[in-house]
Amino acid sequence: MFRMERAVLLAAGRGTRLRPWTDETPKPLLVVKGKPLLERLVERLLRMGIKEIYVVTGYRAERFAYLSDKFSEVQLVINPLYNRANNILSLYAVRTHLANCIIMDSDQMLRDEFELPVEVEKSCYCCAWTEQPTKEWLLTVKNHHVVNCCPIGGDSGWQLFSVSFWSAEDGRRLAQHLEEAYRTPERWPLYWDDIALTLHPEEYDLDVYPVRMGDILEFDSAEDLASVDPRYEVHRDA
């Protein structure tokens, strides 16, 4: 078992699928049920005892400035290339802080009753088993080892959520591969998860941390937001 010592929250993207709300406000700062999504995640991490939290910003980075005053444990890091690459360069920006680390997207919400683990046996992704067709990333696992990843979804498998846990050894390995990706611009359109799941799967021994559907809510559309907070309901003419 190893213990989580720090967390990285990725918050650099534009959130274009949630316009017009994200025209002025970065998606992680959208207020859902009375509180910005990112603040709710930071508070959850603090309750877990995580005192070292890195928030990687890009789009409208100035809107995040108040966080380091409100939470002394939060350190803001800017990804200056956020609009030229996918989130692989956001993680590159904090590559020296990935040992014993939780990595999360900052535009999601955790169910109140769901508890993130502080200790895990090995590096792993939060995943929920599904037997329904999905376009989300699906992992195949044998003997507690991820043997396949399908980024375009499928009919059944372990559906990946954007919460993962990395040991000191895997965090250092991830940093090395991020440096390699930074030097290879053709890899900039990739998600950072591609490093361990599709580019170098033979170099990581990953498992899944089982969760239930609904434990981790991801907001990819106005409908997703409205299902939790009716203020985001879009009324269209018939």
CSV table of N, CA and C in Angstrom, one decimal, residues 127-222:
chain,number,residue,atom,x,y,z
A,127,CYS,N,-12.8,3.3,-12.0
A,127,CYS,CA,-13.6,2.7,-13.2
A,127,CYS,C,-14.8,2.1,-12.6
A,128,ALA,N,-15.9,2.1,-13.4
A,128,ALA,CA,-17.1,1.5,-13.1
A,128,ALA,C,-17.4,0.4,-14.2
A,129,TRP,N,-17.8,-0.7,-13.7
A,129,TRP,CA,-18.2,-1.8,-14.7
A,129,TRP,C,-19.5,-1.5,-15.4
A,130,THR,N,-19.5,-1.6,-16.7
A,130,THR,CA,-20.7,-1.4,-17.5
A,130,THR,C,-20.9,-2.5,-18.5
A,131,GLU,N,-22.1,-2.8,-18.7
A,131,GLU,CA,-22.5,-3.8,-19.8
A,131,GLU,C,-23.4,-3.1,-20.8
A,132,GLN,N,-23.3,-1.8,-20.8
A,132,GLN,CA,-24.1,-1.0,-21.7
A,132,GLN,C,-23.2,-0.3,-22.7
A,133,PRO,N,-23.6,-0.2,-24.0
A,133,PRO,CA,-22.8,0.4,-25.0
A,133,PRO,C,-22.4,1.8,-24.6
A,134,THR,N,-21.2,2.2,-24.8
A,134,THR,CA,-20.7,3.5,-24.4
A,134,THR,C,-19.6,4.0,-25.3
A,135,LYS,N,-19.5,5.3,-25.4
A,135,LYS,CA,-18.4,5.9,-26.2
A,135,LYS,C,-17.2,6.3,-25.3
A,136,GLU,N,-17.3,6.1,-24.0
A,136,GLU,CA,-16.3,6.4,-23.1
A,136,GLU,C,-15.1,5.4,-23.1
A,137,TRP,N,-14.0,5.7,-22.6
A,137,TRP,CA,-12.8,4.8,-22.6
A,137,TRP,C,-13.2,3.6,-21.8
A,138,LEU,N,-12.8,2.4,-22.3
A,138,LEU,CA,-13.1,1.2,-21.6
A,138,LEU,C,-11.8,0.4,-21.4
A,139,LEU,N,-11.6,-0.1,-20.2
A,139,LEU,CA,-10.4,-0.9,-19.9
A,139,LEU,C,-10.8,-2.4,-19.8
A,140,THR,N,-9.9,-3.2,-20.2
A,140,THR,CA,-10.0,-4.7,-19.9
A,140,THR,C,-8.9,-5.1,-18.9
A,141,VAL,N,-9.4,-5.8,-17.9
A,141,VAL,CA,-8.5,-6.1,-16.7
A,141,VAL,C,-8.5,-7.6,-16.5
A,142,LYS,N,-7.3,-8.1,-16.3
A,142,LYS,CA,-7.1,-9.5,-16.0
A,142,LYS,C,-6.1,-9.6,-14.8
A,143,ASN,N,-6.5,-10.3,-13.8
A,143,ASN,CA,-5.6,-10.5,-12.6
A,143,ASN,C,-5.1,-9.2,-12.1
A,144,HIS,N,-6.0,-8.2,-12.0
A,144,HIS,CA,-5.7,-6.9,-11.4
A,144,HIS,C,-4.6,-6.2,-12.3
A,145,HIS,N,-4.7,-6.4,-13.6
A,145,HIS,CA,-3.7,-5.7,-14.5
A,145,HIS,C,-4.5,-5.3,-15.7
A,146,VAL,N,-4.4,-4.0,-16.1
A,146,VAL,CA,-5.0,-3.5,-17.3
A,146,VAL,C,-4.3,-4.1,-18.5
A,147,VAL,N,-5.0,-4.8,-19.3
A,147,VAL,CA,-4.4,-5.4,-20.5
A,147,VAL,C,-4.8,-4.8,-21.8
A,148,ASN,N,-5.8,-3.9,-21.8
A,148,ASN,CA,-6.2,-3.3,-23.0
A,148,ASN,C,-7.0,-2.0,-22.7
A,149,CYS,N,-6.9,-1.1,-23.6
A,149,CYS,CA,-7.7,0.2,-23.4
A,149,CYS,C,-8.3,0.5,-24.8
A,150,CYS,N,-9.6,0.8,-24.8
A,150,CYS,CA,-10.3,1.1,-26.0
A,150,CYS,C,-10.8,2.6,-25.8
A,151,PRO,N,-10.1,3.6,-26.4
A,151,PRO,CA,-10.6,5.0,-26.2
A,151,PRO,C,-11.9,5.3,-26.9
A,152,ILE,N,-12.4,4.5,-27.8
A,152,ILE,CA,-13.6,4.8,-28.5
A,152,ILE,C,-14.8,4.1,-27.9
A,153,GLY,N,-14.6,3.4,-26.8
A,153,GLY,CA,-15.8,2.7,-26.1
A,153,GLY,C,-16.0,1.4,-26.7
A,154,GLY,N,-17.2,0.9,-26.4
A,154,GLY,CA,-17.6,-0.5,-26.8
A,154,GLY,C,-18.8,-0.9,-26.1
A,155,ASP,N,-19.1,-2.2,-26.0
A,155,ASP,CA,-20.3,-2.8,-25.5
A,155,ASP,C,-20.2,-3.1,-24.0
A,156,SER,N,-19.0,-3.4,-23.5
A,156,SER,CA,-18.9,-3.7,-22.0
A,156,SER,C,-17.4,-3.5,-21.6
A,157,GLY,N,-17.2,-3.3,-20.3
A,157,GLY,CA,-15.9,-3.2,-19.8
A,157,GLY,C,-15.9,-2.3,-18.6
A,158,TRP,N,-14.7,-2.0,-18.2
A,158,TRP,CA,-14.5,-1.0,-17.1
A,158,TRP,C,-14.4,0.4,-17.6
A,159,GLN,N,-15.4,1.2,-17.4
A,159,GLN,CA,-15.5,2.5,-17.9
A,159,GLN,C,-14.6,3.5,-17.1
A,160,LEU,N,-13.7,4.1,-17.7
A,160,LEU,CA,-12.7,5.0,-17.0
A,160,LEU,C,-13.3,6.3,-16.7
A,161,PHE,N,-13.0,6.8,-15.5
A,161,PHE,CA,-13.3,8.1,-15.0
A,161,PHE,C,-12.0,8.9,-14.7
A,162,SER,N,-12.1,10.2,-14.8
A,162,SER,CA,-10.8,11.0,-14.7
A,162,SER,C,-10.3,11.2,-13.3
A,163,VAL,N,-10.2,10.1,-12.6
A,163,VAL,CA,-9.6,10.1,-11.2
A,163,VAL,C,-8.6,9.0,-11.2
A,164,SER,N,-7.4,9.2,-10.9
A,164,SER,CA,-6.4,8.1,-10.9
A,164,SER,C,-5.4,8.4,-9.8
A,165,PHE,N,-4.6,7.3,-9.5
A,165,PHE,CA,-3.7,7.3,-8.3
A,165,PHE,C,-2.4,6.7,-8.8
A,166,TRP,N,-1.3,7.4,-8.5
A,166,TRP,CA,0.0,7.1,-9.0
A,166,TRP,C,1.1,6.9,-7.9
A,167,SER,N,1.8,5.8,-8.0
A,167,SER,CA,2.8,5.5,-7.0
A,167,SER,C,4.0,6.4,-7.3
A,168,ALA,N,5.0,6.4,-6.4
A,168,ALA,CA,6.2,7.3,-6.6
A,168,ALA,C,6.9,6.8,-7.8
A,169,GLU,N,7.1,5.5,-8.0
A,169,GLU,CA,7.8,4.9,-9.2
A,169,GLU,C,7.1,5.3,-10.5
A,170,ASP,N,5.8,5.0,-10.5
A,170,ASP,CA,5.0,5.3,-11.7
A,170,ASP,C,4.9,6.8,-12.0
A,171,GLY,N,4.9,7.6,-10.9
A,171,GLY,CA,4.9,9.1,-11.1
A,171,GLY,C,6.2,9.6,-11.8
A,172,ARG,N,7.3,9.0,-11.4
A,172,ARG,CA,8.6,9.4,-12.0
A,172,ARG,C,8.6,8.9,-13.5
A,173,ARG,N,8.1,7.7,-13.7
A,173,ARG,CA,8.1,7.2,-15.1
A,173,ARG,C,7.1,8.0,-15.9
A,174,LEU,N,6.0,8.4,-15.4
A,174,LEU,CA,5.1,9.3,-16.1
A,174,LEU,C,5.7,10.6,-16.5
A,175,ALA,N,6.5,11.2,-15.5
A,175,ALA,CA,7.2,12.4,-15.8
A,175,ALA,C,8.2,12.3,-17.0
A,176,GLN,N,8.9,11.2,-17.0
A,176,GLN,CA,9.8,11.0,-18.1
A,176,GLN,C,9.1,10.9,-19.5
A,177,HIS,N,8.0,10.2,-19.5
A,177,HIS,CA,7.2,10.1,-20.7
A,177,HIS,C,6.6,11.4,-21.1
A,178,LEU,N,6.2,12.2,-20.1
A,178,LEU,CA,5.7,13.6,-20.4
A,178,LEU,C,6.7,14.4,-21.1
A,179,GLU,N,8.0,14.3,-20.6
A,179,GLU,CA,9.1,15.1,-21.2
A,179,GLU,C,9.3,14.7,-22.6
A,180,GLU,N,9.2,13.4,-22.9
A,180,GLU,CA,9.3,12.8,-24.2
A,180,GLU,C,8.2,13.4,-25.1
A,181,ALA,N,7.0,13.4,-24.6
A,181,ALA,CA,5.8,13.9,-25.3
A,181,ALA,C,6.0,15.4,-25.7
A,182,TYR,N,6.5,16.2,-24.7
A,182,TYR,CA,6.7,17.6,-24.9
A,182,TYR,C,7.7,17.8,-26.1
A,183,ARG,N,8.6,17.0,-26.2
A,183,ARG,CA,9.6,17.1,-27.3
A,183,ARG,C,9.1,16.5,-28.7
A,184,THR,N,7.9,16.0,-28.6
A,184,THR,CA,7.3,15.4,-29.8
A,184,THR,C,5.9,16.0,-30.1
A,185,PRO,N,5.9,17.2,-30.8
A,185,PRO,CA,4.7,17.9,-31.0
A,185,PRO,C,3.5,17.1,-31.6
A,186,GLU,N,3.8,16.1,-32.4
A,186,GLU,CA,2.7,15.3,-33.0
A,186,GLU,C,1.9,14.5,-31.9
A,187,ARG,N,2.5,14.5,-30.7
A,187,ARG,CA,1.7,13.9,-29.6
A,187,ARG,C,0.9,14.9,-28.8
A,188,TRP,N,1.1,16.2,-29.1
A,188,TRP,CA,0.4,17.2,-28.3
A,188,TRP,C,-1.2,17.0,-28.3
A,189,PRO,N,-1.8,16.5,-29.4
A,189,PRO,CA,-3.2,16.4,-29.4
A,189,PRO,C,-3.8,15.3,-28.5
A,190,LEU,N,-2.9,14.5,-27.9
A,190,LEU,CA,-3.3,13.3,-27.1
A,190,LEU,C,-3.7,13.8,-25.7
A,191,TYR,N,-4.6,12.9,-25.1
A,191,TYR,CA,-4.8,13.0,-23.7
A,191,TYR,C,-3.6,12.5,-22.9
A,192,TRP,N,-3.4,13.0,-21.7
A,192,TRP,CA,-2.3,12.5,-21.0
A,192,TRP,C,-2.4,11.0,-20.6
A,193,ASP,N,-3.7,10.6,-20.5
A,193,ASP,CA,-3.9,9.2,-20.2
A,193,ASP,C,-3.4,8.2,-21.2
A,194,ASP,N,-3.2,8.8,-22.5
A,194,ASP,CA,-2.7,7.9,-23.6
A,194,ASP,C,-1.3,7.4,-23.2
A,195,ILE,N,-0.5,8.1,-22.4
A,195,ILE,CA,0.8,7.7,-22.1
A,195,ILE,C,0.9,6.3,-21.6
A,196,ALA,N,0.2,6.1,-20.5
A,196,ALA,CA,0.2,4.7,-19.9
A,196,ALA,C,-0.7,3.7,-20.5
A,197,LEU,N,-1.8,4.2,-21.1
A,197,LEU,CA,-2.8,3.3,-21.6
A,197,LEU,C,-2.7,2.9,-23.1
A,198,THR,N,-2.0,3.8,-23.9
A,198,THR,CA,-1.9,3.4,-25.3
A,198,THR,C,-0.5,3.6,-25.9
A,199,LEU,N,0.3,4.5,-25.3
A,199,LEU,CA,1.7,4.7,-25.9
A,199,LEU,C,2.7,3.7,-25.2
A,200,HIS,N,2.6,3.6,-23.9
A,200,HIS,CA,3.6,2.8,-23.2
A,200,HIS,C,3.0,1.8,-22.2
A,201,PRO,N,2.0,1.1,-22.6
A,201,PRO,CA,1.2,0.2,-21.7
A,201,PRO,C,2.1,-0.9,-21.0
A,202,GLU,N,3.2,-1.3,-21.8
A,202,GLU,CA,4.1,-2.4,-21.2
A,202,GLU,C,4.9,-1.9,-20.1
A,203,GLU,N,5.0,-0.6,-19.9
A,203,GLU,CA,5.9,0.0,-18.8
A,203,GLU,C,5.1,0.3,-17.5
A,204,TYR,N,3.8,0.1,-17.5
A,204,TYR,CA,3.0,0.4,-16.3
A,204,TYR,C,2.2,-0.9,-16.0
A,205,ASP,N,2.1,-1.1,-14.6
A,205,ASP,CA,1.3,-2.2,-14.1
A,205,ASP,C,0.1,-1.5,-13.4
A,206,LEU,N,-1.0,-1.3,-14.2
A,206,LEU,CA,-2.1,-0.5,-13.7
A,206,LEU,C,-3.3,-1.4,-13.3
A,207,ASP,N,-4.0,-1.0,-12.4
A,207,ASP,CA,-5.2,-1.7,-12.0
A,207,ASP,C,-6.4,-0.8,-12.0
A,208,VAL,N,-7.6,-1.2,-11.7
A,208,VAL,CA,-8.8,-0.4,-11.6
A,208,VAL,C,-9.2,-0.3,-10.1
A,209,TYR,N,-9.7,0.9,-9.7
A,209,TYR,CA,-10.3,1.1,-8.4
A,209,TYR,C,-11.8,1.1,-8.7
A,210,PRO,N,-12.5,0.1,-8.3
A,210,PRO,CA,-13.9,0.0,-8.7
A,210,PRO,C,-14.8,1.1,-8.0
A,211,VAL,N,-15.6,1.7,-8.8
A,211,VAL,CA,-16.6,2.7,-8.3
A,211,VAL,C,-17.9,2.3,-8.9
A,212,ARG,N,-19.0,3.0,-8.4
A,212,ARG,CA,-20.3,2.8,-9.0
A,212,ARG,C,-20.6,3.9,-10.0
A,213,MET,N,-21.5,3.6,-10.9
A,213,MET,CA,-22.0,4.7,-11.8
A,213,MET,C,-22.7,5.7,-10.9
A,214,GLY,N,-22.4,6.9,-11.1
A,214,GLY,CA,-23.0,8.0,-10.2
A,214,GLY,C,-22.1,8.5,-9.1
A,215,ASP,N,-21.0,7.7,-8.8
A,215,ASP,CA,-20.0,8.2,-7.8
A,215,ASP,C,-19.3,9.4,-8.3
A,216,ILE,N,-18.9,9.4,-9.6
A,216,ILE,CA,-18.2,10.5,-10.2
A,216,ILE,C,-19.0,11.0,-11.3
A,217,LEU,N,-19.4,12.3,-11.2
A,217,LEU,CA,-20.2,12.9,-12.3
A,217,LEU,C,-19.4,13.8,-13.2
A,218,GLU,N,-19.4,13.5,-14.5
A,218,GLU,CA,-18.7,14.3,-15.4
A,218,GLU,C,-19.7,15.1,-16.3
A,219,PHE,N,-19.4,16.4,-16.5
A,219,PHE,CA,-20.3,17.3,-17.2
A,219,PHE,C,-19.8,17.6,-18.6
A,220,ASP,N,-20.4,16.9,-19.6
A,220,ASP,CA,-19.9,17.1,-21.0
A,220,ASP,C,-21.0,17.9,-21.8
A,221,SER,N,-22.1,18.2,-21.2
A,221,SER,CA,-23.2,18.9,-21.9
A,221,SER,C,-24.1,19.7,-20.9
A,222,ALA,N,-24.9,20.6,-21.5
A,222,ALA,CA,-25.8,21.3,-20.7
A,222,ALA,C,-26.8,20.3,-20.0
